[in-house]
Amino acid sequence: MKKTILLLVLDLIAIGMFAQTVISNGEDIGTGWWPAGSAGAVDVWDNPLKDGVNNTDKAMTVWINNTDADYTGGGLGGLNVDMSMYNAISVMVYKQIAGMVRLEIQDGSNTFCYTAYTTPGVWQNLKFAVPAGFGTLTTLLVAPHFEN
């Protein structure tokens, strides 16, 4: 039996000690998301739950199935963010089941970061540590459910 997972990603932000750079906000910044792996689509929908974590009107949506490859999700390329002054990337996530979320960041090589989404049906602001020495972020991919 296939389960369809709805992931909403909004406000993808690189975070440093004192500075923040918005990479994608689901509305008018970084909107060129594409399906990665066998994702059905990446769309913008109305925010299903405006709350204290995410009170915006719109959210990015990625549709995947349990039988999809574990790297399936959404990707955003054409970036040019010098990550030397940042130590984390923050992603607001809302989905229907708990599980690991994987962020793949690319700077000419692929680096994988993981964080647990723990409470289904609510927005969570997930933080992914950026390894020391990471260069210029050119592409990132979000795999919303990196386990079966």
Coordinates of N, CA and C in Angstrom, one line a residue:
M1 N 0.8 -1.2 0.0 CA 0.0 0.0 0.0 C 0.9 1.2 0.0
K2 N 0.6 2.1 -0.9 CA 1.4 3.3 -1.0 C 0.8 4.4 -0.1
K3 N 1.7 5.1 0.6 CA 1.3 6.3 1.3 C 1.8 7.5 0.6
T4 N 1.0 8.5 0.5 CA 1.5 9.7 -0.1 C 1.8 10.7 1.1
I5 N 3.0 11.3 1.0 CA 3.4 12.2 2.0 C 3.4 13.6 1.5
L6 N 2.8 14.5 2.2 CA 2.8 15.9 1.8 C 3.8 16.6 2.7
L7 N 4.8 17.2 2.0 CA 5.8 18.0 2.7 C 5.7 19.4 2.2
L8 N 5.6 20.3 3.2 CA 5.6 21.7 2.8 C 6.8 22.4 3.4
V9 N 7.6 23.0 2.5 CA 8.9 23.6 2.9 C 8.8 25.1 2.6
L10 N 9.1 25.9 3.6 CA 9.0 27.3 3.4 C 10.1 28.0 4.2
D11 N 10.6 29.1 3.7 CA 11.6 29.9 4.4 C 12.9 29.1 4.6
L12 N 13.5 28.7 3.5 CA 14.8 28.0 3.6 C 15.8 29.1 3.9
I13 N 16.5 29.1 5.0 CA 17.3 30.2 5.4 C 18.7 29.6 5.8
A14 N 19.7 30.3 5.4 CA 21.1 30.0 5.8 C 21.3 30.9 7.1
I15 N 21.7 30.3 8.2 CA 21.8 31.1 9.4 C 23.3 31.1 9.9
G16 N 23.8 32.3 10.2 CA 25.1 32.4 10.8 C 24.9 32.9 12.2
M17 N 26.0 33.3 12.8 CA 25.9 33.8 14.2 C 24.9 35.1 14.3
F18 N 25.1 36.0 13.3 CA 24.3 37.2 13.4 C 23.5 37.5 12.1
A19 N 23.9 36.8 11.0 CA 23.3 37.1 9.7 C 22.4 36.0 9.3
Q20 N 21.4 36.4 8.4 CA 20.5 35.4 7.8 C 20.4 35.8 6.3
T21 N 20.3 34.8 5.5 CA 20.1 35.0 4.1 C 18.9 34.1 3.7
V22 N 17.8 34.6 3.2 CA 16.7 33.8 2.7 C 17.0 33.3 1.4
I23 N 17.0 31.9 1.3 CA 17.3 31.2 0.0 C 16.0 31.0 -0.8
S24 N 14.9 30.7 0.0 CA 13.6 30.4 -0.6 C 12.5 30.7 0.4
N25 N 11.5 31.4 0.0 CA 10.4 31.7 1.0 C 9.1 31.1 0.5
G26 N 9.0 30.4 -0.6 CA 7.8 29.8 -1.0 C 6.9 30.7 -1.7
E27 N 7.2 32.0 -1.8 CA 6.3 33.0 -2.4 C 7.0 33.8 -3.6
D28 N 8.1 34.5 -3.2 CA 8.8 35.3 -4.2 C 10.3 35.3 -4.3
I29 N 10.9 34.4 -3.4 CA 12.3 34.3 -3.4 C 12.6 32.8 -3.6
G30 N 13.5 32.4 -4.5 CA 13.9 31.0 -4.7 C 12.8 30.1 -5.0
T31 N 12.0 30.5 -6.0 CA 10.8 29.7 -6.4 C 11.0 28.7 -7.5
G32 N 12.2 28.5 -8.0 CA 12.5 27.6 -9.1 C 12.7 26.2 -8.7
W33 N 12.0 25.7 -7.7 CA 12.2 24.3 -7.3 C 11.8 23.3 -8.4
W34 N 12.5 22.1 -8.4 CA 12.2 21.1 -9.4 C 12.1 19.8 -8.6
P35 N 11.3 18.8 -9.1 CA 11.2 17.5 -8.5 C 12.6 16.8 -8.6
A36 N 13.0 16.2 -7.5 CA 14.2 15.4 -7.5 C 13.9 13.9 -7.3
G37 N 14.6 13.0 -7.9 CA 14.3 11.6 -7.9 C 13.0 11.4 -8.6
S38 N 12.1 10.7 -7.9 CA 10.8 10.4 -8.5 C 9.6 11.2 -7.9
A39 N 9.9 12.3 -7.4 CA 8.9 13.2 -6.8 C 7.8 13.5 -7.9
G40 N 6.6 13.4 -7.5 CA 5.5 13.7 -8.4 C 5.4 15.2 -8.9
A41 N 5.7 16.1 -8.0 CA 5.6 17.5 -8.3 C 6.2 18.3 -7.2
V42 N 6.5 19.6 -7.5 CA 6.9 20.6 -6.5 C 6.0 21.8 -6.8
D43 N 5.1 22.1 -5.9 CA 4.1 23.2 -6.2 C 4.1 24.2 -5.0
V44 N 3.3 25.3 -5.3 CA 3.1 26.2 -4.2 C 1.6 26.1 -3.9
W45 N 1.3 25.9 -2.6 CA -0.1 25.8 -2.1 C -0.4 26.7 -1.0
D46 N -1.6 26.9 -0.6 CA -1.9 27.7 0.6 C -1.4 26.9 1.8
N47 N -0.9 27.7 2.7 CA -0.4 27.2 4.0 C -1.5 26.5 4.7
P48 N -1.3 25.2 5.1 CA -2.4 24.4 5.7 C -2.6 24.7 7.2
L49 N -1.6 25.4 7.8 CA -1.7 25.6 9.2 C -0.9 26.9 9.6
K50 N -1.5 28.0 9.6 CA -0.8 29.2 10.0 C -0.7 29.2 11.5
D51 N 0.6 29.3 12.0 CA 0.8 29.2 13.4 C 2.0 30.1 13.8
G52 N 2.6 29.9 15.0 CA 3.7 30.7 15.4 C 5.0 30.4 14.7
V53 N 5.1 29.2 14.2 CA 6.3 28.8 13.4 C 6.2 29.4 12.0
N54 N 5.1 29.2 11.4 CA 4.9 29.7 10.0 C 3.5 30.3 9.8
N55 N 3.5 31.6 9.7 CA 2.2 32.3 9.5 C 2.1 32.9 8.1
T56 N 2.8 32.4 7.2 CA 2.8 32.9 5.8 C 1.6 32.3 5.1
D57 N 1.2 33.0 3.9 CA 0.1 32.5 3.2 C 0.3 31.3 2.3
K58 N 1.5 31.1 1.8 CA 1.9 30.0 0.9 C 3.0 29.2 1.4
A59 N 3.1 28.0 0.8 CA 4.2 27.0 1.2 C 4.5 26.2 0.0
M60 N 5.8 25.8 -0.1 CA 6.2 24.8 -1.2 C 5.7 23.5 -0.8
T61 N 5.3 22.7 -1.8 CA 4.8 21.3 -1.5 C 5.5 20.3 -2.4
V62 N 5.9 19.2 -1.8 CA 6.6 18.1 -2.5 C 5.8 16.9 -2.3
W63 N 5.4 16.2 -3.3 CA 4.6 14.9 -3.2 C 5.5 13.8 -3.5
I64 N 5.6 12.8 -2.5 CA 6.3 11.6 -2.7 C 5.5 10.4 -2.2
N65 N 6.0 9.2 -2.6 CA 5.4 7.9 -2.1 C 6.4 7.1 -1.4
N66 N 5.9 6.1 -0.6 CA 6.9 5.3 0.2 C 7.8 4.5 -0.8
T67 N 7.3 4.2 -2.0 CA 8.2 3.4 -2.9 C 9.2 4.2 -3.6
D68 N 9.2 5.5 -3.5 CA 10.2 6.3 -4.2 C 11.6 6.1 -3.6
A69 N 12.6 6.4 -4.3 CA 14.0 6.4 -3.9 C 14.1 7.3 -2.7
D70 N 15.0 7.0 -1.7 CA 15.1 7.8 -0.5 C 15.6 9.2 -0.7
Y71 N 16.2 9.5 -1.9 CA 16.6 10.9 -2.1 C 15.5 11.7 -2.8
T72 N 14.3 11.2 -3.0 CA 13.2 11.9 -3.7 C 12.8 13.1 -2.9
G73 N 12.6 14.2 -3.5 CA 12.1 15.4 -2.9 C 12.1 16.5 -3.9
G74 N 12.6 17.7 -3.4 CA 12.7 18.9 -4.2 C 14.1 19.5 -4.3
G75 N 14.4 20.1 -5.4 CA 15.7 20.7 -5.5 C 15.6 22.1 -6.0
L76 N 16.7 22.9 -5.6 CA 16.8 24.3 -6.0 C 18.2 24.5 -6.4
G77 N 18.4 24.9 -7.7 CA 19.7 25.2 -8.2 C 19.9 26.6 -8.5
G78 N 21.1 26.9 -9.1 CA 21.4 28.3 -9.5 C 21.7 29.2 -8.3
L79 N 22.1 28.6 -7.2 CA 22.4 29.4 -6.0 C 23.8 29.9 -6.0
N80 N 24.1 30.9 -5.3 CA 25.5 31.4 -5.2 C 25.7 32.0 -3.8
V81 N 25.6 31.1 -2.7 CA 25.7 31.6 -1.4 C 27.0 31.2 -0.7
D82 N 27.8 32.2 -0.4 CA 29.1 31.9 0.3 C 28.7 31.4 1.7
M83 N 28.9 30.1 2.0 CA 28.5 29.6 3.3 C 29.5 29.8 4.4
S84 N 30.6 30.4 4.2 CA 31.7 30.6 5.2 C 31.2 31.3 6.4
M85 N 30.2 32.2 6.3 CA 29.8 32.9 7.5 C 28.5 32.3 8.1
Y86 N 28.1 31.1 7.6 CA 26.9 30.5 8.2 C 27.3 29.1 8.8
N87 N 26.5 28.8 9.8 CA 26.8 27.5 10.5 C 25.6 26.5 10.4
A88 N 24.4 27.0 9.8 CA 23.3 26.1 9.7 C 22.3 26.6 8.6
I89 N 21.5 25.7 8.1 CA 20.4 26.0 7.2 C 19.1 25.6 7.9
S90 N 18.2 26.5 7.9 CA 16.9 26.2 8.6 C 15.8 26.0 7.6
V91 N 15.0 25.0 7.8 CA 13.9 24.6 6.9 C 12.7 24.4 7.7
M92 N 11.6 25.2 7.4 CA 10.3 24.9 8.0 C 9.6 23.8 7.3
V93 N 9.2 22.8 8.1 CA 8.7 21.6 7.5 C 7.3 21.2 8.2
Y94 N 6.4 20.8 7.4 CA 5.1 20.3 7.8 C 4.8 19.1 7.0
K95 N 4.6 17.9 7.7 CA 4.3 16.7 7.0 C 3.4 15.9 7.9
Q96 N 2.9 14.8 7.3 CA 1.9 13.9 8.0 C 2.5 12.8 8.9
I97 N 3.8 12.5 8.7 CA 4.4 11.4 9.5 C 5.8 11.9 10.0
A98 N 6.2 11.4 11.2 CA 7.5 11.7 11.7 C 8.6 10.9 10.9
G99 N 9.8 11.4 11.0 CA 10.9 10.7 10.3 C 12.0 11.7 10.0
M100 N 13.1 11.1 9.5 CA 14.3 11.9 9.2 C 14.0 12.7 7.9
V101 N 14.6 13.9 7.9 CA 14.6 14.8 6.7 C 16.0 15.0 6.3
R102 N 16.3 14.8 5.0 CA 17.7 14.9 4.6 C 17.8 16.2 3.7
L103 N 18.9 17.0 4.0 CA 19.2 18.1 3.1 C 20.5 17.8 2.5
E104 N 20.5 17.9 1.1 CA 21.8 17.7 0.4 C 22.2 19.1 -0.1
I105 N 23.4 19.5 0.3 CA 24.0 20.8 -0.1 C 25.2 20.5 -1.0
Q106 N 25.2 21.3 -2.1 CA 26.3 21.0 -3.1 C 27.1 22.3 -3.3
D107 N 28.4 22.1 -3.3 CA 29.4 23.1 -3.6 C 30.5 22.6 -4.6
G108 N 30.1 21.7 -5.5 CA 31.0 21.0 -6.3 C 31.1 19.6 -5.9
S109 N 30.8 19.4 -4.6 CA 30.7 18.0 -4.0 C 29.3 17.9 -3.3
N110 N 28.9 16.8 -2.9 CA 27.6 16.6 -2.2 C 27.9 16.3 -0.7
T111 N 27.2 17.1 0.1 CA 27.2 17.0 1.5 C 25.8 16.7 2.0
F112 N 25.7 15.7 2.9 CA 24.3 15.3 3.4 C 24.2 15.7 4.9
C113 N 23.1 16.4 5.2 CA 22.8 16.8 6.6 C 21.4 16.2 6.9
Y114 N 21.2 15.7 8.2 CA 20.0 15.1 8.6 C 19.5 15.7 9.9
T115 N 18.1 15.7 10.0 CA 17.4 16.2 11.2 C 16.1 15.5 11.3
A116 N 15.7 15.2 12.5 CA 14.4 14.5 12.7 C 13.2 15.4 12.7
Y117 N 12.2 15.1 12.0 CA 10.9 15.7 12.1 C 10.1 14.9 13.1
T118 N 9.6 15.4 14.2 CA 9.2 14.5 15.3 C 7.7 14.6 15.6
T119 N 7.0 15.6 15.2 CA 5.5 15.7 15.5 C 4.7 15.9 14.3
P120 N 4.1 14.9 13.8 CA 3.3 15.0 12.5 C 2.1 16.0 12.7
G121 N 1.9 16.7 11.6 CA 0.7 17.7 11.5 C 1.0 19.0 12.1
V122 N 2.2 19.4 12.4 CA 2.6 20.7 12.8 C 3.8 21.2 12.1
W123 N 4.0 22.5 12.0 CA 5.2 23.1 11.4 C 6.3 22.9 12.4
Q124 N 7.5 22.5 12.0 CA 8.7 22.5 12.8 C 9.8 23.2 12.0
N125 N 10.5 24.0 12.7 CA 11.7 24.7 12.1 C 12.9 23.8 12.3
L126 N 13.3 23.1 11.3 CA 14.4 22.1 11.4 C 15.7 22.9 11.1
K127 N 16.7 22.6 11.8 CA 18.0 23.2 11.6 C 19.0 22.1 11.2
F128 N 19.7 22.4 10.1 CA 20.7 21.5 9.6 C 22.1 22.1 9.7
A129 N 23.0 21.5 10.4 CA 24.4 22.0 10.6 C 25.1 22.0 9.3
V130 N 25.8 23.1 9.0 CA 26.6 23.2 7.8 C 28.1 22.9 8.2
P131 N 28.7 21.9 7.6 CA 30.0 21.5 8.1 C 31.1 22.6 7.9
A132 N 32.0 22.7 8.8 CA 33.1 23.7 8.6 C 33.8 23.4 7.3
G133 N 34.2 24.5 6.6 CA 34.9 24.4 5.4 C 34.0 24.2 4.1
F134 N 32.7 24.2 4.3 CA 31.8 24.1 3.2 C 32.0 25.4 2.4
G135 N 32.0 25.2 1.0 CA 32.3 26.4 0.2 C 31.0 27.2 -0.2
T136 N 30.8 27.4 -1.5 CA 29.7 28.2 -2.0 C 28.5 27.3 -2.3
L137 N 27.4 27.5 -1.7 CA 26.2 26.7 -2.0 C 25.7 27.0 -3.3
T138 N 25.6 26.0 -4.2 CA 25.2 26.2 -5.6 C 23.8 25.5 -5.8
T139 N 23.6 24.3 -5.1 CA 22.4 23.6 -5.3 C 22.0 22.9 -3.9
L140 N 20.7 22.8 -3.6 CA 20.3 22.1 -2.5 C 19.1 21.2 -2.8
L141 N 19.0 20.1 -2.1 CA 17.9 19.2 -2.3 C 17.4 18.8 -0.9
V142 N 16.0 18.8 -0.8 CA 15.4 18.4 0.4 C 14.7 17.0 0.1
A143 N 15.1 16.0 0.9 CA 14.4 14.7 0.8 C 13.5 14.7 2.1
P144 N 12.2 14.8 2.0 CA 11.3 15.0 3.1 C 11.1 13.8 4.0
H145 N 11.4 12.6 3.5 CA 11.2 11.4 4.3 C 12.3 10.4 4.0
F146 N 13.5 10.5 4.6 CA 14.6 9.8 4.3 C 14.6 8.4 5.0
E147 N 13.6 7.7 5.0 CA 13.4 6.4 5.6 C 12.1 5.8 5.2
N148 N 11.9 4.5 5.3 CA 10.6 3.9 5.1 C 10.1 3.2 6.3

